[in-house]
Tab-separated table of C-alpha atoms in Angstrom:
chain	number	residue	atom	x	y	z
A	290	MET	CA	75.570	-66.134	-113.324
A	291	ASN	CA	77.798	-67.035	-110.429
A	292	ASP	CA	78.187	-70.237	-108.503
A	293	PRO	CA	76.071	-70.346	-105.294
A	294	LYS	CA	79.294	-70.996	-103.367
A	295	LEU	CA	80.283	-67.409	-104.231
A	296	LEU	CA	78.665	-64.271	-102.816
A	297	LEU	CA	78.523	-60.891	-104.565
A	298	LEU	CA	78.265	-58.455	-101.642
A	299	ASP	CA	77.331	-55.492	-103.836
A	300	PRO	CA	76.461	-55.280	-107.546
A	301	ALA	CA	79.312	-52.783	-108.029
A	302	ASP	CA	81.925	-55.221	-106.687
A	303	ASN	CA	84.528	-56.875	-108.921
A	304	VAL	CA	85.251	-59.657	-106.434
A	305	LEU	CA	83.134	-62.540	-105.143
A	306	VAL	CA	83.510	-64.027	-101.667
A	307	ALA	CA	83.656	-67.796	-101.114
A	308	ILE	CA	80.920	-68.723	-98.619
A	309	GLN	CA	82.160	-72.281	-98.246
A	310	THR	CA	85.435	-74.095	-98.778
A	311	LEU	CA	86.414	-74.486	-102.446
A	312	GLU	CA	88.465	-77.637	-103.093
A	313	ALA	CA	91.317	-77.818	-105.587
A	314	GLY	CA	89.941	-79.143	-108.849
A	315	ASP	CA	86.382	-77.881	-108.252
A	316	THR	CA	84.756	-76.292	-111.260
A	317	LEU	CA	82.809	-73.106	-110.595
A	318	THR	CA	80.699	-70.763	-112.666
A	319	VAL	CA	81.868	-67.151	-112.626
A	320	ALA	CA	80.052	-64.631	-114.810
A	321	GLY	CA	78.629	-67.507	-116.847
A	322	GLN	CA	82.068	-69.045	-117.519
A	323	ARG	CA	83.449	-72.292	-116.118
A	324	VAL	CA	86.634	-71.839	-114.076
A	325	ASN	CA	88.797	-74.347	-112.216
A	326	VAL	CA	89.885	-73.895	-108.601
A	327	PRO	CA	93.673	-74.470	-108.641
A	328	ALA	CA	94.143	-74.762	-104.866
A	329	ARG	CA	91.953	-75.166	-101.801
A	330	LEU	CA	90.389	-71.862	-100.702
A	331	THR	CA	88.544	-71.485	-97.414
A	332	LEU	CA	85.463	-69.436	-96.678
A	333	GLY	CA	86.148	-65.697	-96.972
A	334	HIS	CA	88.641	-65.768	-99.836
A	335	LYS	CA	87.958	-63.617	-102.891
A	336	LEU	CA	87.717	-64.505	-106.592
A	337	ALA	CA	87.618	-62.003	-109.440
A	338	ALA	CA	84.021	-61.501	-110.583
A	339	ARG	CA	85.302	-60.355	-114.002
A	340	ALA	CA	88.623	-59.568	-115.665
A	341	ILE	CA	90.464	-56.885	-113.670
A	342	ARG	CA	93.327	-54.855	-115.147
A	343	ALA	CA	96.540	-54.038	-113.293
A	344	GLY	CA	96.055	-50.815	-111.333
A	345	GLU	CA	92.278	-51.146	-111.145
A	346	LYS	CA	90.609	-50.727	-107.737
A	347	ILE	CA	89.358	-53.873	-106.050
A	348	LEU	CA	85.797	-53.197	-104.909
A	349	LYS	CA	84.166	-55.104	-102.047
A	350	TYR	CA	81.059	-53.782	-100.260
A	351	ARG	CA	81.165	-51.106	-103.035
A	352	VAL	CA	84.293	-49.769	-101.335
A	353	PRO	CA	87.884	-49.862	-102.657
A	354	ILE	CA	89.894	-52.263	-100.508
A	355	GLY	CA	93.106	-51.884	-102.549
A	356	SER	CA	94.198	-52.205	-106.170
A	357	ALA	CA	95.342	-54.919	-108.552
A	358	THR	CA	99.100	-55.249	-108.991
A	359	GLN	CA	98.693	-57.342	-112.169
A	360	ASP	CA	95.997	-58.317	-114.642
A	361	ILE	CA	93.574	-60.738	-113.009
A	362	ALA	CA	91.316	-63.098	-114.985
A	363	ALA	CA	87.677	-63.704	-114.082
A	364	GLY	CA	87.490	-66.458	-111.461
A	365	GLU	CA	91.108	-66.058	-110.338
A	366	HIS	CA	91.939	-65.943	-106.616
A	367	VAL	CA	92.435	-62.312	-105.528
A	368	HIS	CA	94.805	-61.962	-102.593
A	369	LEU	CA	98.250	-60.774	-101.488
A	370	HIS	CA	99.913	-62.031	-104.696
A	371	ASN	CA	97.927	-59.848	-107.100
A	372	MET	CA	96.574	-56.905	-105.104
A	373	LYS	CA	97.857	-54.425	-102.542
A	374	SER	CA	96.576	-51.909	-100.041
A	375	ASP	CA	96.235	-48.329	-101.269
A	376	TYR	CA	96.099	-47.125	-97.734
A	377	LEU	CA	99.512	-48.179	-96.487
A	378	GLN	CA	101.404	-46.271	-99.126
A	379	THR	CA	99.656	-43.033	-98.345
A	380	PHE	CA	99.774	-43.221	-94.570
A	381	THR	CA	103.205	-42.312	-93.319
A	382	LEU	CA	104.188	-41.251	-89.851
A	383	GLU	CA	105.998	-38.040	-89.025
A	384	SER	CA	109.208	-40.047	-88.784
A	385	GLY	CA	108.701	-41.174	-92.377
A	386	GLN	CA	108.251	-44.727	-91.182
A	387	THR	CA	105.481	-46.514	-93.040
A	388	PHE	CA	102.700	-48.296	-91.261
A	389	SER	CA	103.922	-51.871	-91.146
A	390	THR	CA	101.606	-54.769	-91.878
A	391	LYS	CA	100.474	-57.585	-93.922
A	392	ASN	CA	102.214	-57.354	-97.233
A	393	ASP	CA	105.315	-58.258	-95.247
A	394	HIS	CA	103.774	-61.290	-93.628
A	395	HIS	CA	103.386	-63.311	-96.748
B	7	MET	CA	57.599	-46.476	-78.810
B	8	ILE	CA	57.614	-47.752	-75.224
B	9	ILE	CA	59.846	-50.830	-74.926
B	10	THR	CA	58.625	-51.796	-71.457
B	11	ASP	CA	56.748	-50.159	-68.598
B	12	GLN	CA	58.850	-52.115	-66.108
B	13	ALA	CA	62.194	-50.296	-66.361
B	14	TYR	CA	63.975	-49.520	-63.091
B	15	LEU	CA	63.671	-45.800	-62.346
B	16	ARG	CA	66.700	-44.422	-60.514
B	17	ALA	CA	66.570	-41.369	-58.259
B	18	ASP	CA	68.693	-39.496	-60.815
B	19	GLY	CA	65.999	-40.034	-63.465
B	20	ARG	CA	67.881	-42.630	-65.515
B	21	LYS	CA	66.208	-45.928	-66.309
B	22	GLY	CA	67.740	-49.387	-66.190
B	23	ILE	CA	66.777	-52.706	-67.752
B	24	ARG	CA	68.449	-54.660	-64.959
B	25	ASN	CA	68.485	-54.075	-61.206
B	26	HIS	CA	71.972	-55.189	-60.247
B	27	ILE	CA	74.038	-54.550	-57.154
B	28	VAL	CA	77.691	-53.911	-57.800
B	29	VAL	CA	80.464	-54.902	-55.412
B	30	ALA	CA	83.500	-52.836	-56.401
B	31	TYR	CA	87.004	-53.513	-55.153
B	32	LEU	CA	89.214	-50.441	-55.194
B	33	VAL	CA	92.563	-52.237	-55.431
B	34	GLU	CA	93.544	-55.819	-56.293
B	35	CYS	CA	94.291	-56.423	-52.580
B	36	ALA	CA	90.522	-56.211	-51.903
B	37	HIS	CA	89.558	-58.421	-54.845
B	38	HIS	CA	89.386	-61.731	-53.013
B	39	VAL	CA	87.248	-60.381	-50.182
B	40	ALA	CA	84.918	-58.713	-52.692
B	41	ARG	CA	84.603	-61.938	-54.686
B	42	GLU	CA	83.808	-63.947	-51.563
B	43	ILE	CA	81.072	-61.476	-50.609
B	44	VAL	CA	79.551	-61.763	-54.097
B	45	TYR	CA	79.776	-65.532	-54.365
B	46	PRO	CA	76.550	-66.587	-52.563
B	47	TYR	CA	74.657	-63.790	-54.328
B	48	ARG	CA	76.084	-64.161	-57.817
B	49	GLU	CA	72.837	-65.581	-59.220
B	50	ARG	CA	70.794	-62.839	-57.577
B	51	GLY	CA	72.077	-59.971	-59.686
B	52	VAL	CA	75.135	-59.097	-57.600
B	53	HIS	CA	78.079	-58.326	-59.888
B	54	LEU	CA	81.771	-57.851	-59.190
B	55	ILE	CA	83.777	-55.005	-60.730
B	56	GLY	CA	86.936	-53.251	-59.619
B	57	PHE	CA	90.196	-51.542	-60.387
B	58	GLY	CA	93.401	-53.388	-59.574
B	59	GLY	CA	95.894	-50.519	-59.474
B	60	CYS	CA	97.066	-48.935	-56.235
B	61	TYR	CA	97.747	-45.476	-57.645
B	62	PRO	CA	95.200	-42.813	-58.511
B	63	ASN	CA	94.239	-42.345	-62.122
B	64	ASP	CA	91.535	-39.997	-63.465
B	65	TYR	CA	90.410	-42.481	-66.103
B	66	ALA	CA	89.913	-45.300	-63.599
B	67	ALA	CA	88.101	-42.992	-61.177
B	68	ARG	CA	85.774	-41.783	-63.943
B	69	MET	CA	85.122	-45.311	-65.183
B	70	MET	CA	84.304	-46.552	-61.683
B	71	ARG	CA	82.014	-43.565	-61.052
B	72	THR	CA	80.096	-43.972	-64.329
B	73	LEU	CA	79.826	-47.748	-63.875
B	74	CYS	CA	78.651	-47.540	-60.236
B	75	THR	CA	75.978	-45.016	-61.275
B	76	HIS	CA	74.957	-46.919	-64.420
B	77	PRO	CA	71.181	-47.157	-64.869
B	78	ASN	CA	71.331	-50.974	-64.589
B	79	VAL	CA	72.897	-50.604	-61.107
B	80	GLY	CA	70.618	-50.130	-58.097
B	81	GLY	CA	73.112	-50.182	-55.253
B	82	VAL	CA	76.831	-50.440	-54.519
B	83	LEU	CA	79.200	-51.906	-51.952
B	84	LEU	CA	82.740	-50.498	-52.118
B	85	LEU	CA	85.586	-52.741	-50.936
B	86	SER	CA	88.758	-50.991	-49.860
B	87	LEU	CA	91.884	-52.481	-48.338
B	88	GLY	CA	92.526	-49.138	-46.678
B	89	CYS	CA	95.924	-47.955	-47.784
B	90	GLU	CA	95.347	-47.801	-51.561
B	91	SER	CA	95.313	-44.442	-53.281
B	92	PHE	CA	91.865	-44.721	-54.855
B	93	ASN	CA	89.662	-41.935	-53.504
B	94	ARG	CA	86.880	-44.052	-52.002
B	95	ASN	CA	85.177	-41.087	-50.360
B	96	SER	CA	84.680	-39.164	-53.566
B	97	LEU	CA	83.378	-42.307	-55.295
B	98	ARG	CA	80.997	-42.978	-52.416
B	99	GLU	CA	79.765	-39.362	-52.506
B	100	ALA	CA	79.143	-39.532	-56.262
B	101	ILE	CA	77.123	-42.734	-55.869
B	102	ALA	CA	75.159	-41.310	-52.908
B	103	ALA	CA	74.485	-38.113	-54.898
B	104	SER	CA	72.908	-40.273	-57.621
B	105	GLY	CA	70.406	-41.507	-55.015
B	106	ARG	CA	71.708	-45.076	-54.967
B	107	PRO	CA	72.304	-46.863	-51.668
B	108	VAL	CA	76.055	-47.249	-51.113
B	109	GLU	CA	78.088	-48.917	-48.381
B	110	THR	CA	81.847	-48.991	-47.846
B	111	LEU	CA	83.929	-51.640	-46.096
B	112	VAL	CA	87.582	-51.012	-45.334
B	113	ILE	CA	89.313	-54.312	-44.671
B	114	GLN	CA	92.025	-52.844	-42.448
B	115	GLN	CA	89.404	-51.161	-40.245
B	116	THR	CA	86.956	-54.062	-40.187
B	117	GLY	CA	89.597	-56.471	-38.959
B	118	GLY	CA	90.671	-58.594	-41.877
B	119	THR	CA	89.385	-61.047	-44.422
B	120	ARG	CA	86.895	-63.141	-42.486
B	121	LYS	CA	85.200	-60.289	-40.624
B	122	THR	CA	84.894	-58.210	-43.803
B	123	ILE	CA	83.347	-61.084	-45.751
B	124	GLU	CA	80.815	-61.634	-42.942
B	125	GLN	CA	79.917	-57.940	-42.744
B	126	GLY	CA	79.788	-57.652	-46.540
B	127	ARG	CA	77.334	-60.534	-46.848
B	128	LYS	CA	75.106	-58.963	-44.169
B	129	LEU	CA	75.184	-55.646	-46.008
B	130	MET	CA	74.325	-57.481	-49.213
B	131	ALA	CA	71.057	-58.751	-47.750
B	132	ASP	CA	70.119	-55.156	-46.805
B	133	LEU	CA	71.104	-53.809	-50.219
B	134	LEU	CA	69.064	-56.491	-52.013
B	135	ALA	CA	66.013	-55.523	-49.965
B	136	LYS	CA	66.532	-51.839	-50.784
B	137	VAL	CA	66.964	-52.271	-54.540
B	138	ALA	CA	63.910	-54.548	-54.687
B	139	GLU	CA	61.836	-51.473	-53.849
B	140	VAL	CA	63.062	-49.401	-56.808
B	141	PRO	CA	60.054	-47.897	-58.634
B	142	ARG	CA	59.229	-49.044	-62.157
B	143	ALA	CA	58.656	-46.731	-65.112
B	144	PRO	CA	58.117	-46.841	-68.874
B	145	LEU	CA	61.271	-46.956	-71.014
B	146	PRO	CA	60.770	-45.237	-74.362
B	147	ILE	CA	63.084	-46.397	-77.127
B	148	ASN	CA	64.715	-42.966	-77.295
B	149	GLU	CA	66.139	-43.581	-73.795
B	150	LEU	CA	67.727	-46.917	-74.730
B	151	ILE	CA	71.487	-47.017	-75.383
B	152	VAL	CA	73.040	-49.940	-77.270
B	153	GLY	CA	76.759	-50.515	-77.787
B	154	THR	CA	78.485	-52.818	-80.237
B	155	VAL	CA	81.835	-54.570	-80.289
B	156	CYS	CA	83.388	-57.407	-82.277
B	157	GLY	CA	85.800	-60.041	-81.041
B	158	GLY	CA	87.175	-63.327	-82.275
B	159	SER	CA	86.482	-62.097	-85.802
B	160	ASP	CA	86.907	-64.237	-88.893
B	161	ALA	CA	86.144	-63.827	-92.583
B	162	THR	CA	82.415	-64.215	-91.944
B	163	SER	CA	82.207	-61.369	-89.376
B	164	GLY	CA	82.235	-58.621	-91.975
B	165	ILE	CA	79.739	-60.391	-94.233
B	166	THR	CA	77.005	-61.505	-91.825
B	167	ALA	CA	77.047	-60.443	-88.160
B	168	ASN	CA	78.570	-56.979	-88.559
B	169	PRO	CA	76.297	-55.741	-91.360
B	170	GLY	CA	73.387	-57.428	-89.521
B	171	ILE	CA	74.182	-55.332	-86.432
B	172	GLY	CA	74.485	-52.318	-88.769
B	173	ARG	CA	70.922	-52.940	-89.995
B	174	ALA	CA	69.686	-53.163	-86.378
B	175	PHE	CA	71.544	-49.935	-85.527
B	176	ASP	CA	69.866	-48.162	-88.468
B	177	ARG	CA	66.417	-49.125	-87.181
B	178	LEU	CA	67.335	-48.079	-83.607
B	179	VAL	CA	68.760	-44.717	-84.702
B	180	GLU	CA	65.601	-44.036	-86.774
B	181	GLN	CA	63.677	-44.330	-83.498
B	182	HIS	CA	66.168	-42.041	-81.701
B	183	ALA	CA	67.827	-44.697	-79.568
B	184	GLY	CA	71.482	-44.076	-78.705
B	185	CYS	CA	73.888	-46.377	-80.586
B	186	ILE	CA	77.627	-46.573	-79.959
B	187	PHE	CA	80.302	-48.232	-82.095
B	188	GLU	CA	84.009	-48.194	-81.305
B	189	GLU	CA	87.563	-49.358	-81.862
B	190	THR	CA	89.052	-46.564	-83.943
B	191	GLY	CA	92.054	-48.815	-84.593
B	192	GLU	CA	89.762	-51.030	-86.661
B	193	LEU	CA	88.536	-48.090	-88.733
B	194	ILE	CA	91.922	-47.409	-90.326
B	195	GLY	CA	91.270	-47.041	-94.047
B	196	CYS	CA	87.574	-46.155	-93.559
B	197	GLU	CA	88.189	-42.479	-92.759
B	198	ASP	CA	86.794	-41.068	-96.007
B	199	ILE	CA	83.536	-42.993	-96.056
B	200	MET	CA	83.053	-42.581	-92.307
B	201	THR	CA	83.724	-38.852	-92.132
B	202	ALA	CA	81.263	-38.306	-95.014
B	203	ARG	CA	78.559	-39.426	-92.545
B	204	ALA	CA	79.462	-36.865	-89.850
B	205	ALA	CA	76.697	-34.488	-88.772
B	206	THR	CA	78.948	-31.441	-89.115
B	207	PRO	CA	82.243	-30.592	-90.862
B	208	ALA	CA	83.868	-30.022	-87.464
B	209	LEU	CA	82.843	-33.500	-86.341
B	210	ALA	CA	84.197	-34.967	-89.597
B	211	GLY	CA	87.628	-33.570	-88.732
B	212	ILE	CA	87.392	-34.929	-85.188
B	213	LEU	CA	86.419	-38.411	-86.398
B	214	ARG	CA	89.325	-38.409	-88.853
B	215	ASP	CA	91.748	-37.276	-86.134
B	216	SER	CA	90.589	-40.099	-83.857
B	217	VAL	CA	91.491	-42.709	-86.482
B	218	THR	CA	94.837	-41.044	-87.246
B	219	LYS	CA	95.609	-41.117	-83.521
B	220	ALA	CA	94.750	-44.813	-83.400
B	221	ALA	CA	96.980	-45.610	-86.401
B	222	LYS	CA	99.939	-43.834	-84.804
B	223	TYR	CA	99.316	-45.452	-81.439
B	224	TYR	CA	99.215	-48.951	-82.872
B	225	THR	CA	102.292	-48.271	-84.998
B	226	VAL	CA	104.328	-47.127	-82.001
B	227	LEU	CA	103.274	-50.251	-80.124
B	228	GLY	CA	104.207	-52.405	-83.109
B	229	HIS	CA	100.768	-53.979	-83.251
B	230	GLY	CA	98.966	-53.620	-86.534
B	231	SER	CA	95.316	-54.485	-86.260
B	232	PHE	CA	95.963	-56.743	-89.249
B	233	ALA	CA	97.273	-60.131	-88.084
B	234	PRO	CA	98.638	-63.009	-90.197
B	235	GLY	CA	95.536	-65.023	-89.287
B	236	ASN	CA	93.437	-62.432	-91.070
B	237	ALA	CA	95.244	-63.146	-94.375
B	238	GLU	CA	94.735	-66.886	-93.902
B	239	GLY	CA	91.040	-66.151	-93.541
B	240	GLY	CA	91.012	-64.430	-96.927
B	241	LEU	CA	91.353	-60.807	-95.872
B	242	THR	CA	94.025	-59.057	-97.943
B	243	THR	CA	94.334	-55.442	-96.779
B	244	GLN	CA	93.866	-53.302	-93.675
B	245	GLU	CA	91.059	-51.384	-95.362
B	246	GLU	CA	89.274	-54.623	-96.248
B	247	LYS	CA	89.415	-55.770	-92.627
B	248	SER	CA	88.351	-52.347	-91.399
B	249	MET	CA	85.347	-52.274	-93.744
B	250	GLY	CA	84.092	-55.451	-92.126
B	251	ALA	CA	84.300	-53.961	-88.630
B	252	TYR	CA	82.933	-50.618	-89.833
B	253	ALA	CA	79.809	-52.372	-91.159
B	254	LYS	CA	78.569	-52.638	-87.539
B	255	SER	CA	77.892	-48.894	-87.602
B	256	GLY	CA	75.184	-49.191	-90.267
B	257	ALA	CA	74.469	-46.243	-92.527
B	258	SER	CA	73.045	-43.547	-90.236
B	259	ARG	CA	74.439	-40.074	-89.791
B	260	ILE	CA	77.122	-39.947	-87.084
B	261	SER	CA	76.058	-37.528	-84.337
B	262	GLY	CA	79.154	-37.301	-82.200
B	263	LEU	CA	82.377	-38.651	-80.737
B	264	LEU	CA	82.467	-40.001	-77.190
B	265	LYS	CA	85.297	-40.866	-74.862
B	266	PRO	CA	84.937	-43.560	-72.178
B	267	GLY	CA	82.410	-42.410	-69.579
B	268	ASP	CA	80.683	-39.821	-71.808
B	269	ILE	CA	76.936	-40.449	-71.993
B	270	PRO	CA	75.286	-39.675	-75.362
B	271	PRO	CA	73.303	-36.475	-74.735
B	272	ARG	CA	70.450	-37.680	-76.982
B	273	GLY	CA	69.651	-40.428	-79.445
B	274	GLY	CA	71.745	-41.009	-82.526
B	275	LEU	CA	74.873	-42.834	-83.624
B	276	TYR	CA	78.149	-42.167	-81.817
B	277	LEU	CA	81.738	-43.269	-82.268
B	278	LEU	CA	83.537	-44.144	-79.026
B	279	ASP	CA	87.204	-43.164	-79.138
B	280	VAL	CA	88.948	-45.931	-77.198
B	281	VAL	CA	92.569	-44.955	-77.896
B	282	PRO	CA	94.237	-42.928	-75.120
B	283	ASP	CA	95.245	-39.306	-75.676
B	284	GLY	CA	98.748	-37.940	-75.391
B	285	GLU	CA	101.957	-39.864	-75.661
B	286	VAL	CA	101.805	-43.644	-75.917
B	287	ARG	CA	101.845	-45.160	-72.419
B	288	PHE	CA	100.218	-47.959	-70.441
B	289	GLY	CA	100.521	-50.330	-73.404
B	290	PHE	CA	97.847	-51.677	-75.696
B	291	PRO	CA	94.725	-49.446	-75.681
B	292	ASN	CA	92.304	-52.231	-74.768
B	293	ILE	CA	93.844	-55.413	-73.497
B	294	ASN	CA	90.851	-57.576	-74.480
B	295	ASP	CA	87.245	-57.448	-75.622
B	296	ASN	CA	85.916	-56.986	-72.090
B	297	ALA	CA	87.920	-53.778	-71.646
B	298	GLU	CA	86.023	-52.410	-74.665
B	299	ILE	CA	82.703	-53.693	-73.337
B	300	ALA	CA	83.357	-51.971	-69.982
B	301	GLU	CA	83.928	-48.669	-71.808
B	302	LEU	CA	80.721	-49.050	-73.830
B	303	ILE	CA	78.848	-49.702	-70.577
B	304	ALA	CA	80.512	-46.692	-68.935
B	305	CYS	CA	78.970	-44.656	-71.785
B	306	GLY	CA	75.551	-45.807	-70.594
B	307	SER	CA	74.976	-48.836	-72.845
B	308	HIS	CA	72.057	-50.868	-71.499
B	309	VAL	CA	72.777	-53.745	-73.909
B	310	ILE	CA	75.877	-54.824	-75.864
B	311	LEU	CA	75.744	-56.442	-79.317
B	312	PHE	CA	78.853	-58.622	-79.624
B	313	SER	CA	79.755	-59.941	-83.068
B	314	THR	CA	81.951	-63.035	-83.185
B	315	GLY	CA	83.086	-65.408	-85.922
B	316	ARG	CA	85.502	-67.752	-84.191
B	317	GLY	CA	83.279	-67.897	-81.125
B	318	SER	CA	83.657	-65.748	-78.015
B	319	VAL	CA	81.851	-66.885	-74.868
B	320	VAL	CA	82.050	-63.708	-72.775
B	321	GLY	CA	79.348	-61.664	-71.133
B	322	SER	CA	79.805	-58.743	-68.788
B	323	ALA	CA	79.074	-57.301	-65.405
B	324	ILE	CA	76.275	-54.675	-65.347
B	325	SER	CA	74.828	-54.896	-68.894
B	326	PRO	CA	73.676	-57.967	-70.847
B	327	VAL	CA	75.737	-59.048	-73.872
B	328	ILE	CA	73.951	-60.428	-76.946
B	329	LYS	CA	76.254	-62.620	-78.995
B	330	VAL	CA	75.723	-62.479	-82.738
B	331	CYS	CA	77.537	-65.398	-84.335
B	332	ALA	CA	78.808	-64.692	-87.839
B	333	ASN	CA	79.985	-68.175	-88.800
B	334	PRO	CA	77.379	-70.946	-89.222
B	335	GLU	CA	79.913	-73.678	-88.371
B	336	THR	CA	80.874	-71.902	-85.142
B	337	TYR	CA	77.197	-71.517	-84.316
B	338	ARG	CA	76.575	-75.251	-84.649
B	339	ARG	CA	79.585	-75.993	-82.442
B	340	MET	CA	78.827	-73.336	-79.773
B	341	SER	CA	75.102	-72.665	-79.999
B	342	GLU	CA	74.705	-72.719	-76.204
B	343	ASP	CA	76.745	-69.520	-76.075
B	344	MET	CA	75.212	-67.754	-79.073
B	345	ASP	CA	72.057	-65.641	-79.162
B	346	VAL	CA	71.783	-65.013	-82.906
B	347	ASP	CA	72.795	-67.285	-85.810
B	348	ALA	CA	73.750	-64.581	-88.327
B	349	GLY	CA	75.793	-67.093	-90.345
B	350	LYS	CA	72.576	-68.526	-91.743
B	351	ILE	CA	72.820	-65.741	-94.329
B	352	LEU	CA	75.671	-67.733	-95.908
B	353	GLU	CA	73.493	-70.831	-96.125
B	354	GLY	CA	70.526	-69.065	-97.687
B	355	ARG	CA	68.391	-69.514	-94.557
B	356	ALA	CA	67.820	-65.776	-94.020
B	357	SER	CA	68.534	-62.416	-95.611
B	358	LEU	CA	70.678	-59.708	-94.071
B	359	ASP	CA	67.548	-57.637	-93.410
B	360	GLU	CA	65.917	-60.558	-91.607
B	361	VAL	CA	68.974	-61.033	-89.390
B	362	GLY	CA	69.019	-57.290	-88.699
B	363	ARG	CA	65.380	-57.499	-87.622
B	364	GLU	CA	66.126	-60.511	-85.394
B	365	ILE	CA	68.968	-58.618	-83.680
B	366	LEU	CA	66.705	-55.603	-83.132
B	367	ASP	CA	63.835	-57.702	-81.776
B	368	LEU	CA	66.155	-59.574	-79.426
B	369	SER	CA	67.696	-56.320	-78.153
B	370	LEU	CA	64.214	-55.081	-77.229
B	371	ALA	CA	63.294	-58.432	-75.657
B	372	VAL	CA	66.461	-58.308	-73.534
B	373	ALA	CA	65.527	-54.754	-72.520
B	374	ARG	CA	62.189	-56.216	-71.347
B	375	GLY	CA	64.051	-58.725	-69.185
B	376	ALA	CA	64.759	-61.728	-71.420
B	377	GLN	CA	68.043	-63.353	-70.400
B	378	THR	CA	70.928	-63.571	-72.874
B	379	LYS	CA	72.908	-66.804	-73.221
B	380	SER	CA	75.880	-65.308	-71.370
B	381	GLU	CA	73.601	-64.162	-68.535
B	382	GLU	CA	72.080	-67.646	-68.241
B	383	LEU	CA	75.572	-69.122	-68.121
B	384	GLY	CA	76.637	-66.693	-65.394
B	385	HIS	CA	79.214	-64.726	-67.385
B	386	GLN	CA	80.073	-61.472	-65.602
B	387	GLU	CA	83.514	-60.648	-67.008
B	388	PHE	CA	85.015	-57.294	-66.101
B	389	VAL	CA	88.403	-55.664	-66.556
B	390	LEU	CA	89.649	-52.113	-66.068
B	391	THR	CA	93.210	-50.971	-66.700
B	392	TYR	CA	95.199	-47.732	-66.753
B	393	LYS	CA	94.450	-45.358	-69.633
B	394	SER	CA	94.419	-41.593	-70.025
B	395	PHE	CA	92.053	-39.315	-71.905
B	396	GLU	CA	91.628	-35.601	-72.323
B	397	PRO	CA	88.077	-34.223	-72.160
B	398	ILE	CA	86.347	-33.803	-75.493
B	399	GLY	CA	85.585	-30.400	-76.978
B	400	PRO	CA	82.141	-29.017	-77.857
B	401	SER	CA	82.528	-29.897	-81.553
B	402	CYS	CA	82.346	-33.585	-80.696
B	403	LEU	CA	78.662	-33.287	-79.902
B	404	PRO	CA	76.845	-31.099	-82.411
B	405	SER	CA	73.862	-29.328	-80.891
B	406	ALA	CA	71.588	-29.885	-83.903
């Protein structure tokens, strides 16, 4: 069972989406386990629905939106610090320049 | 299914859900005079559009022609300064050939600002009388065209409003309505799943090429579609953001690719390629949401479904805009501007299917004449800039 503050968009997904603000110190249920929210997360942020291994695809809407760059525990925040785009590495321009974006913004 | 038996039947056989008159300035220098002519009539269905540039451009000429002969338009007044390069005669001939009443005023010939405004307002009274006599006819759902766009997106857009619009699109496409989604730059990363829905292998290649073109275009301009604000909102990757925008397209088979001004030849789901062809020039492909809305309308859209999370207020000239608000907090703050509260999905007040049904029902009600919030508030935004496109090939529109 998952906390009602978290939305599973598709049964195949391994991330949950916060549908309201999660405050630091809140305790949530993820996959039947109690987890603590370490820092404030606003609506739209993702938490691991289960343990995810480094290199595994992150699935949202049943679609891969990138892959884990490290092992991620159930209930952990999934974002720029522990996942990356699979798309940006594979899309290169004729000049060899990579498509610049978000991983640089953090 | 017949949506209404009160659609406006144009002499060219197309059917509108509104009976507007368009006043079109053909260069920025005629904008003020055009606006002054419209002003007393702005609540009587007289809308202002125009092109600001002084130099001829095929894209702008095509956009103006398709907009002035849109099924929601019953008559046109063209406003020319006189020395601009826009070919006013060929535009006037195209409008006249469509059977619509058309008048032209040339400010330099009429004798300046005041005289042109006076003459324009007199002509407006005549045009209003003419379009009031347009015959009515039944509008079957397979003649309706609906476009969709998103703007002011946030983390809720891809969870509520966009998939809700996707559900409505699926129901419309089942009934052979024409549905158009767009912004290839926001489909970067969705190529594989999108091309798998193409009606033919040739179309799959064309859809993929359109996204590749967009990615290169945005890279050259130095604008990723992914902004720092997106990461703050919880989106992590380009493909994650794109999936949210892509959800507006629903799950139907994709029947073809359009470029601005192409009318879908029959019902089905179409991708509108909004990124210019050829070398990168004229800057950002669409300078704002209304530039995209104008292109969807130029493709014949009778109604626009606009998904917003942060809260856009815009409407449009020519076709009504239905605003689908993704974020329940935004909805509470800006409900006067919002037609659909899709964010209620997040608060357990409705399912995605129910919101999809609400969007569909409202689209049909608007086609029967119900006013959208932006229409009630008088929004008639319009913008048209320089772009360049090459005509599409036959593979873009499979015959089956």
